[in-house]
Coordinates of C-alpha atoms and ligand atoms in Angstrom, one line a residue:
M1 CA 307.9 -130.7 194.3
K2 CA 306.9 -127.1 193.7
I3 CA 304.2 -125.7 195.9
L4 CA 302.2 -122.5 195.4
I5 CA 301.3 -120.8 198.6
T6 CA 298.8 -118.0 198.3
G7 CA 298.8 -115.5 201.2
A8 CA 302.5 -116.3 201.8
A9 CA 302.9 -112.9 203.6
G10 CA 300.1 -113.7 205.9
F11 CA 300.3 -115.3 209.4
I12 CA 299.7 -119.0 208.5
G13 CA 301.1 -118.6 205.0
Y14 CA 304.4 -117.4 206.4
F15 CA 304.8 -120.4 208.8
I16 CA 303.8 -123.1 206.4
S17 CA 306.2 -121.6 203.8
K18 CA 309.0 -121.5 206.4
K19 CA 308.4 -125.1 207.4
L20 CA 308.3 -126.4 203.8
L21 CA 311.4 -124.4 202.9
S22 CA 313.2 -125.9 205.8
L23 CA 312.3 -129.3 204.4
N24 CA 313.9 -128.2 201.1
K25 CA 310.7 -127.8 199.1
T26 CA 310.5 -125.1 196.5
I27 CA 307.9 -122.5 197.3
I28 CA 306.3 -119.9 195.1
G29 CA 304.6 -117.4 197.4
I30 CA 302.1 -114.9 196.3
D31 CA 300.3 -112.1 198.1
N32 CA 298.8 -108.7 197.3
L33 CA 300.3 -107.2 200.5
N34 CA 297.0 -105.4 201.2
E35 CA 296.7 -102.9 204.1
Y36 CA 294.1 -104.7 206.2
Y37 CA 296.7 -104.7 208.9
D38 CA 300.3 -103.3 209.2
V39 CA 302.0 -104.1 205.9
K40 CA 305.4 -103.9 207.7
I41 CA 304.6 -107.2 209.4
K42 CA 303.8 -108.8 206.0
K43 CA 307.0 -107.4 204.4
D44 CA 309.1 -108.6 207.3
R45 CA 307.6 -112.1 207.0
I46 CA 308.5 -112.1 203.3
K47 CA 312.0 -110.8 204.1
N48 CA 312.6 -113.7 206.4
L49 CA 311.4 -116.2 203.8
K50 CA 313.8 -114.7 201.2
N51 CA 316.6 -116.1 203.3
Y52 CA 315.9 -119.4 201.7
N53 CA 317.2 -119.9 198.2
N54 CA 314.2 -122.0 197.2
F55 CA 311.7 -119.3 197.9
Q56 CA 310.3 -117.0 195.2
F57 CA 307.8 -114.2 196.1
I58 CA 305.6 -112.6 193.5
K59 CA 303.1 -109.8 194.4
I60 CA 299.9 -110.7 192.7
D61 CA 296.2 -110.1 193.5
L62 CA 293.9 -113.2 193.3
G63 CA 291.7 -111.1 191.0
D64 CA 294.4 -110.9 188.3
F65 CA 293.6 -114.1 186.4
K66 CA 296.0 -113.5 183.6
K67 CA 299.0 -113.0 185.9
L68 CA 298.0 -116.0 187.9
D69 CA 297.6 -118.1 184.8
N70 CA 301.1 -117.1 183.6
L71 CA 302.5 -118.0 187.0
F72 CA 300.9 -121.5 187.1
K73 CA 302.4 -122.1 183.6
K74 CA 305.8 -120.6 184.3
Y75 CA 306.4 -122.4 187.5
K76 CA 304.7 -125.7 186.6
I77 CA 302.6 -125.6 189.7
R78 CA 301.2 -128.9 190.8
Y79 CA 300.4 -128.3 194.5
V80 CA 298.5 -125.4 195.9
I81 CA 298.0 -124.3 199.5
H82 CA 295.4 -121.5 199.2
L83 CA 295.5 -119.2 202.3
A84 CA 295.0 -115.8 200.7
A85 CA 291.7 -114.3 201.7
Q86 CA 290.1 -111.5 203.6
A87 CA 290.0 -112.9 207.1
G88 CA 288.2 -111.7 210.2
V89 CA 284.5 -111.9 211.2
R90 CA 284.0 -108.4 212.4
Y91 CA 285.5 -106.5 209.4
S92 CA 283.0 -108.4 207.2
I93 CA 280.1 -106.5 208.8
K94 CA 281.1 -103.2 207.2
N95 CA 283.0 -104.6 204.2
P96 CA 281.1 -107.6 202.6
N97 CA 282.2 -106.5 199.2
I98 CA 285.9 -107.0 200.0
Y99 CA 285.1 -110.6 201.1
F100 CA 283.1 -111.3 198.0
K101 CA 286.0 -110.1 195.8
N102 CA 288.8 -111.8 197.6
N103 CA 287.2 -114.9 199.0
I104 CA 284.6 -115.8 196.3
E105 CA 286.0 -114.4 193.0
G106 CA 289.6 -114.9 194.1
F107 CA 288.9 -118.5 195.0
F108 CA 287.1 -119.1 191.8
N109 CA 290.3 -118.1 189.9
I110 CA 292.3 -120.6 192.0
L111 CA 289.8 -123.3 191.2
E112 CA 289.8 -122.6 187.5
L113 CA 293.6 -122.7 187.4
S114 CA 293.6 -125.9 189.4
R115 CA 291.4 -127.4 186.7
K116 CA 293.5 -126.0 183.8
Y117 CA 296.8 -127.1 185.3
K118 CA 295.6 -130.4 186.7
I119 CA 296.6 -129.7 190.2
K120 CA 297.5 -132.8 192.2
H121 CA 296.2 -131.4 195.5
L122 CA 294.5 -128.1 196.4
I123 CA 294.4 -127.4 200.1
F124 CA 292.4 -124.3 201.1
A125 CA 291.6 -122.5 204.3
S126 CA 288.1 -122.6 205.6
T127 CA 287.1 -121.7 209.2
S128 CA 285.5 -122.9 212.4
S129 CA 283.0 -119.9 211.8
V130 CA 281.1 -122.1 209.3
Y131 CA 279.7 -124.0 212.3
G132 CA 277.7 -120.9 213.3
N133 CA 275.9 -121.3 216.6
S134 CA 275.9 -125.1 216.3
K135 CA 275.4 -126.7 219.8
E136 CA 276.7 -130.2 219.1
F137 CA 280.1 -130.0 220.8
P138 CA 282.8 -130.9 219.9
L139 CA 282.1 -129.7 216.4
K140 CA 282.4 -132.5 213.9
E141 CA 283.0 -132.1 210.2
S142 CA 279.7 -133.8 209.5
E143 CA 277.8 -131.2 211.4
N144 CA 275.4 -129.0 209.4
T145 CA 277.1 -125.8 208.3
D146 CA 274.5 -124.1 206.2
K147 CA 273.7 -121.4 208.7
P148 CA 276.7 -119.1 208.8
L149 CA 276.3 -116.1 211.1
S150 CA 278.7 -113.8 209.3
F151 CA 279.3 -113.0 205.6
Y152 CA 282.9 -114.1 206.2
A153 CA 281.7 -117.5 207.2
A154 CA 279.3 -117.5 204.2
T155 CA 282.2 -116.9 201.8
K156 CA 284.3 -119.7 203.3
K157 CA 281.3 -122.1 203.3
S158 CA 280.8 -121.1 199.6
N159 CA 284.4 -122.1 198.9
E160 CA 283.8 -125.5 200.3
I161 CA 280.8 -126.0 198.1
M162 CA 282.5 -124.7 195.0
A163 CA 285.5 -127.0 195.6
H164 CA 283.2 -130.0 196.0
S165 CA 281.7 -129.4 192.6
Y166 CA 285.1 -129.0 191.0
S167 CA 286.3 -132.2 192.7
N168 CA 283.2 -134.0 191.4
I169 CA 283.2 -132.8 187.8
Y170 CA 286.9 -132.2 187.1
K171 CA 288.3 -134.7 189.6
I172 CA 290.5 -132.1 191.3
P173 CA 291.6 -133.4 194.6
S174 CA 290.7 -130.7 197.1
T175 CA 290.8 -130.4 200.9
A176 CA 289.2 -127.8 203.0
V177 CA 290.8 -127.2 206.3
R178 CA 288.7 -125.5 209.0
F179 CA 291.1 -123.6 211.2
F180 CA 290.1 -122.8 214.8
T181 CA 291.4 -119.5 216.2
V182 CA 295.0 -119.6 215.4
Y183 CA 297.5 -117.7 217.5
G184 CA 301.3 -117.4 217.9
P185 CA 304.3 -115.2 217.2
F186 CA 304.2 -113.0 214.1
G187 CA 300.4 -113.3 214.4
R188 CA 297.7 -111.0 213.2
P189 CA 297.3 -107.6 214.8
D190 CA 293.6 -107.7 214.4
M191 CA 293.3 -110.8 216.6
A192 CA 292.8 -111.0 220.4
L193 CA 296.3 -112.0 221.5
F194 CA 298.0 -109.2 219.6
K195 CA 295.4 -106.5 220.4
F196 CA 295.2 -107.4 224.1
T197 CA 299.0 -107.4 224.5
N198 CA 299.3 -104.1 222.7
K199 CA 296.6 -102.4 224.7
I200 CA 297.8 -103.7 228.1
L201 CA 301.3 -102.5 227.4
N202 CA 300.1 -99.1 226.3
N203 CA 297.6 -98.7 229.2
K204 CA 294.7 -98.7 226.9
E205 CA 291.2 -100.1 227.5
I206 CA 290.3 -103.5 226.1
N207 CA 286.9 -103.9 224.5
L208 CA 285.8 -107.2 225.8
F209 CA 282.7 -108.4 223.9
N210 CA 280.2 -110.7 225.5
N211 CA 281.9 -109.9 228.8
G212 CA 284.7 -112.3 227.8
K213 CA 282.4 -115.3 227.9
H214 CA 283.2 -116.4 224.4
I215 CA 284.7 -119.8 224.3
R216 CA 287.4 -120.4 221.6
D217 CA 289.4 -123.5 220.6
F218 CA 292.6 -121.5 220.6
T219 CA 295.1 -123.4 218.4
Y220 CA 298.9 -122.7 218.4
I221 CA 300.4 -122.0 215.0
D222 CA 302.9 -124.9 215.2
D223 CA 300.0 -127.3 215.7
I224 CA 298.2 -125.8 212.7
I225 CA 301.4 -126.2 210.6
S226 CA 301.9 -129.8 211.7
G227 CA 298.3 -130.6 210.6
L228 CA 298.7 -128.9 207.2
L229 CA 302.0 -130.5 206.5
R230 CA 300.6 -134.0 207.1
L231 CA 297.8 -133.4 204.6
I232 CA 299.8 -132.3 201.6
N233 CA 300.5 -135.8 200.3
R234 CA 297.2 -137.1 201.4
P235 CA 294.6 -136.0 198.8
S236 CA 291.3 -137.9 198.9
K237 CA 291.2 -141.0 196.8
K238 CA 287.4 -141.2 196.8
T239 CA 285.3 -141.0 193.6
I240 CA 284.7 -137.4 194.5
P241 CA 288.2 -136.5 195.8
Y242 CA 287.1 -133.9 198.2
Q243 CA 287.4 -133.8 202.0
V244 CA 287.1 -131.4 204.9
Y245 CA 289.1 -131.5 208.2
N246 CA 289.0 -129.5 211.3
I247 CA 292.4 -128.3 212.5
G248 CA 292.0 -127.2 216.1
N249 CA 293.2 -127.8 219.6
G250 CA 290.3 -129.7 221.0
N251 CA 290.6 -128.0 224.4
P252 CA 288.5 -124.7 224.3
Q253 CA 289.0 -121.9 226.8
K254 CA 287.0 -118.9 227.9
L255 CA 288.3 -115.6 226.4
I256 CA 288.6 -114.2 229.9
K257 CA 290.9 -117.0 230.8
Y258 CA 293.0 -116.3 227.7
L259 CA 293.2 -112.7 228.7
R260 CA 294.2 -113.6 232.3
A261 CA 297.0 -115.8 230.8
I262 CA 298.2 -112.7 228.8
E263 CA 298.1 -110.5 231.9
K264 CA 300.1 -113.2 233.8
N265 CA 302.8 -113.4 231.2
L266 CA 303.0 -109.6 230.9
N267 CA 302.9 -109.2 234.6
K268 CA 300.4 -106.4 234.2
K269 CA 296.6 -106.0 234.6
A270 CA 294.3 -105.1 231.7
K271 CA 291.8 -102.2 231.8
I272 CA 288.6 -103.9 230.7
K273 CA 285.5 -102.4 229.1
N274 CA 282.8 -105.0 229.0
L275 CA 280.6 -104.9 226.0
P276 CA 277.6 -107.0 224.8
L277 CA 277.8 -109.7 222.2
Q278 CA 279.0 -108.5 218.8
K279 CA 276.8 -109.2 215.7
G280 CA 278.1 -112.1 213.7
D281 CA 280.3 -113.6 216.5
V282 CA 279.7 -117.2 217.4
I283 CA 279.6 -117.9 221.1
K284 CA 281.6 -121.1 221.3
T285 CA 284.0 -123.2 219.2
H286 CA 285.3 -126.6 220.1
A287 CA 287.0 -128.7 217.4
D288 CA 286.5 -132.4 217.2
I289 CA 289.9 -133.5 215.9
K290 CA 289.2 -137.2 215.7
L291 CA 289.0 -137.3 211.9
I292 CA 292.3 -135.7 211.1
N293 CA 293.9 -137.7 214.0
K294 CA 292.6 -140.9 212.5
K295 CA 293.6 -140.0 208.9
V296 CA 297.1 -138.5 209.5
N297 CA 297.8 -138.9 213.2
Y298 CA 297.4 -135.2 214.0
N299 CA 297.5 -134.1 217.6
S300 CA 297.6 -130.6 219.1
N301 CA 300.1 -130.3 221.9
T302 CA 300.5 -126.7 222.9
E303 CA 298.8 -125.3 226.0
I304 CA 297.6 -121.7 225.8
D305 CA 300.1 -120.6 228.6
E306 CA 303.0 -121.9 226.7
G307 CA 301.8 -120.4 223.3
I308 CA 301.1 -117.0 224.9
K309 CA 304.5 -117.0 226.5
I310 CA 306.2 -117.5 223.1
F311 CA 304.1 -114.8 221.5
I312 CA 304.9 -112.3 224.2
K313 CA 308.6 -113.0 223.9
W314 CA 308.3 -112.5 220.1
Y315 CA 306.3 -109.3 220.6
R316 CA 308.8 -107.7 223.0
N317 CA 311.7 -108.6 220.6
Y318 CA 309.9 -107.4 217.5
Y319 CA 309.0 -104.0 219.0
N320 CA 312.4 -103.7 220.8
L321 CA 310.7 -103.4 224.2
D322 CA 313.5 -104.9 226.3
Ligands
NAD1 N1 294.1 -117.0 211.8 C1 293.0 -117.7 212.1 O1 292.7 -117.8 213.3 C2 292.2 -118.3 211.0 C3 291.0 -119.0 211.4 C4 290.2 -119.6 210.5 C5 290.5 -119.4 209.1 N2 291.6 -118.7 208.7 C6 291.9 -118.5 207.3 O2 293.2 -118.9 207.1 C7 293.8 -118.2 206.0 C8 295.0 -117.5 206.5 O3 294.7 -116.7 207.6 P1 295.8 -115.7 208.3 O4 295.4 -115.7 209.7 O5 297.2 -116.1 207.9 O6 295.4 -114.3 207.7 P2 296.3 -113.2 207.1 O7 295.4 -112.0 206.8 O8 297.5 -113.0 207.9 O9 296.8 -113.8 205.7 C9 296.1 -113.7 204.5 C10 297.0 -113.1 203.4 O10 296.3 -113.1 202.2 C11 296.6 -111.9 201.5 N3 295.5 -111.6 200.6 C12 294.2 -111.2 200.9 N4 293.5 -111.0 199.8 C13 294.3 -111.2 198.8 C14 294.2 -111.2 197.3 N5 293.0 -110.8 196.8 N6 295.2 -111.5 196.6 C15 296.4 -111.8 197.1 N7 296.6 -111.9 198.4 C16 295.6 -111.6 199.2 C17 296.8 -110.8 202.6 O11 297.6 -109.8 202.2 C18 297.4 -111.6 203.7 O12 298.8 -111.5 203.7 C19 292.7 -117.2 205.6 O13 292.0 -117.7 204.5 C20 291.8 -117.1 206.8 O14 290.5 -116.8 206.4 C21 292.4 -118.1 209.7

């Protein structure tokens, strides 16, 4: 079974590739290695994946339809895990165009090729941000999601709607996975855990929006991967073969508590600058994981203390701090 993983140099793409490679699957990984964050991290992830013989990396941009078409043909792709996208809520405030190009046009190319090559299952990344400021906690997949607060969320919600129509008309089995704040080793430098750790270690001030009162359903990377893995061979069998699942932890925490856990693990206090709520940010996320639990027996097992500890060990080792 050959699986195409888009965004293979990314945080989640790296870990799902690694897991599938360790299970002896053949992985074709693509990524444009853009400079949204330190490219060295992306290159190092790919370097690690190249230790597996059944891994092939090709640098491609989602916008290059012709190159993608050749790749689908050449490698006889039948399964796609689409993770490549412009991620991040805050960056979308100043750069909506990049989100439109990568997340809408790029996704359209993936849909078109899924149709052309009769993909058996297209799994693609959506986000908890689609819930906006919904107040019905925990957030269920059936909740209304037509009021995104950021353009990032709007692009991801658009992906869900586009996929639904392709599943209906062309019978392409597709699954949207709404990830909830993913963290862990080799994670993203633009996200809280990485940024806070870096700032604390360098004695720099941390900008804490909404005075740290945000509540997030922080989900450890291994739990995300276990959810994704369980879904690959479970495309929807319904007349419209489309489905959506939350993949979260189900145990949300205040951002300030997350920060305190980082301080504890670093054995060092943060310098905090409290700031008001940032435009586009949702106040609280809390995943209802009953649906994915019922369907594929998914559970999230990692406590934030444990996950943060593993991250900090990785961080110290990666930057040779010990
Ligand atoms: N990490 C989270 O907490 C989180 C939460 C919700 C949703 N998501 C979604 O999950 C997916 C993976 O997220 P991640 O945290 O691994 O992010 P990431 O930024 O580490 O990975 C995305 C990868 O896609 C690549 N990419 C972007 N645009 C591309 C293009 N046009 N062509 C080819 N490659 C391109 C980037 O270079 C990057 O390596 C994304 O779709 C993201 O929106 C992530």
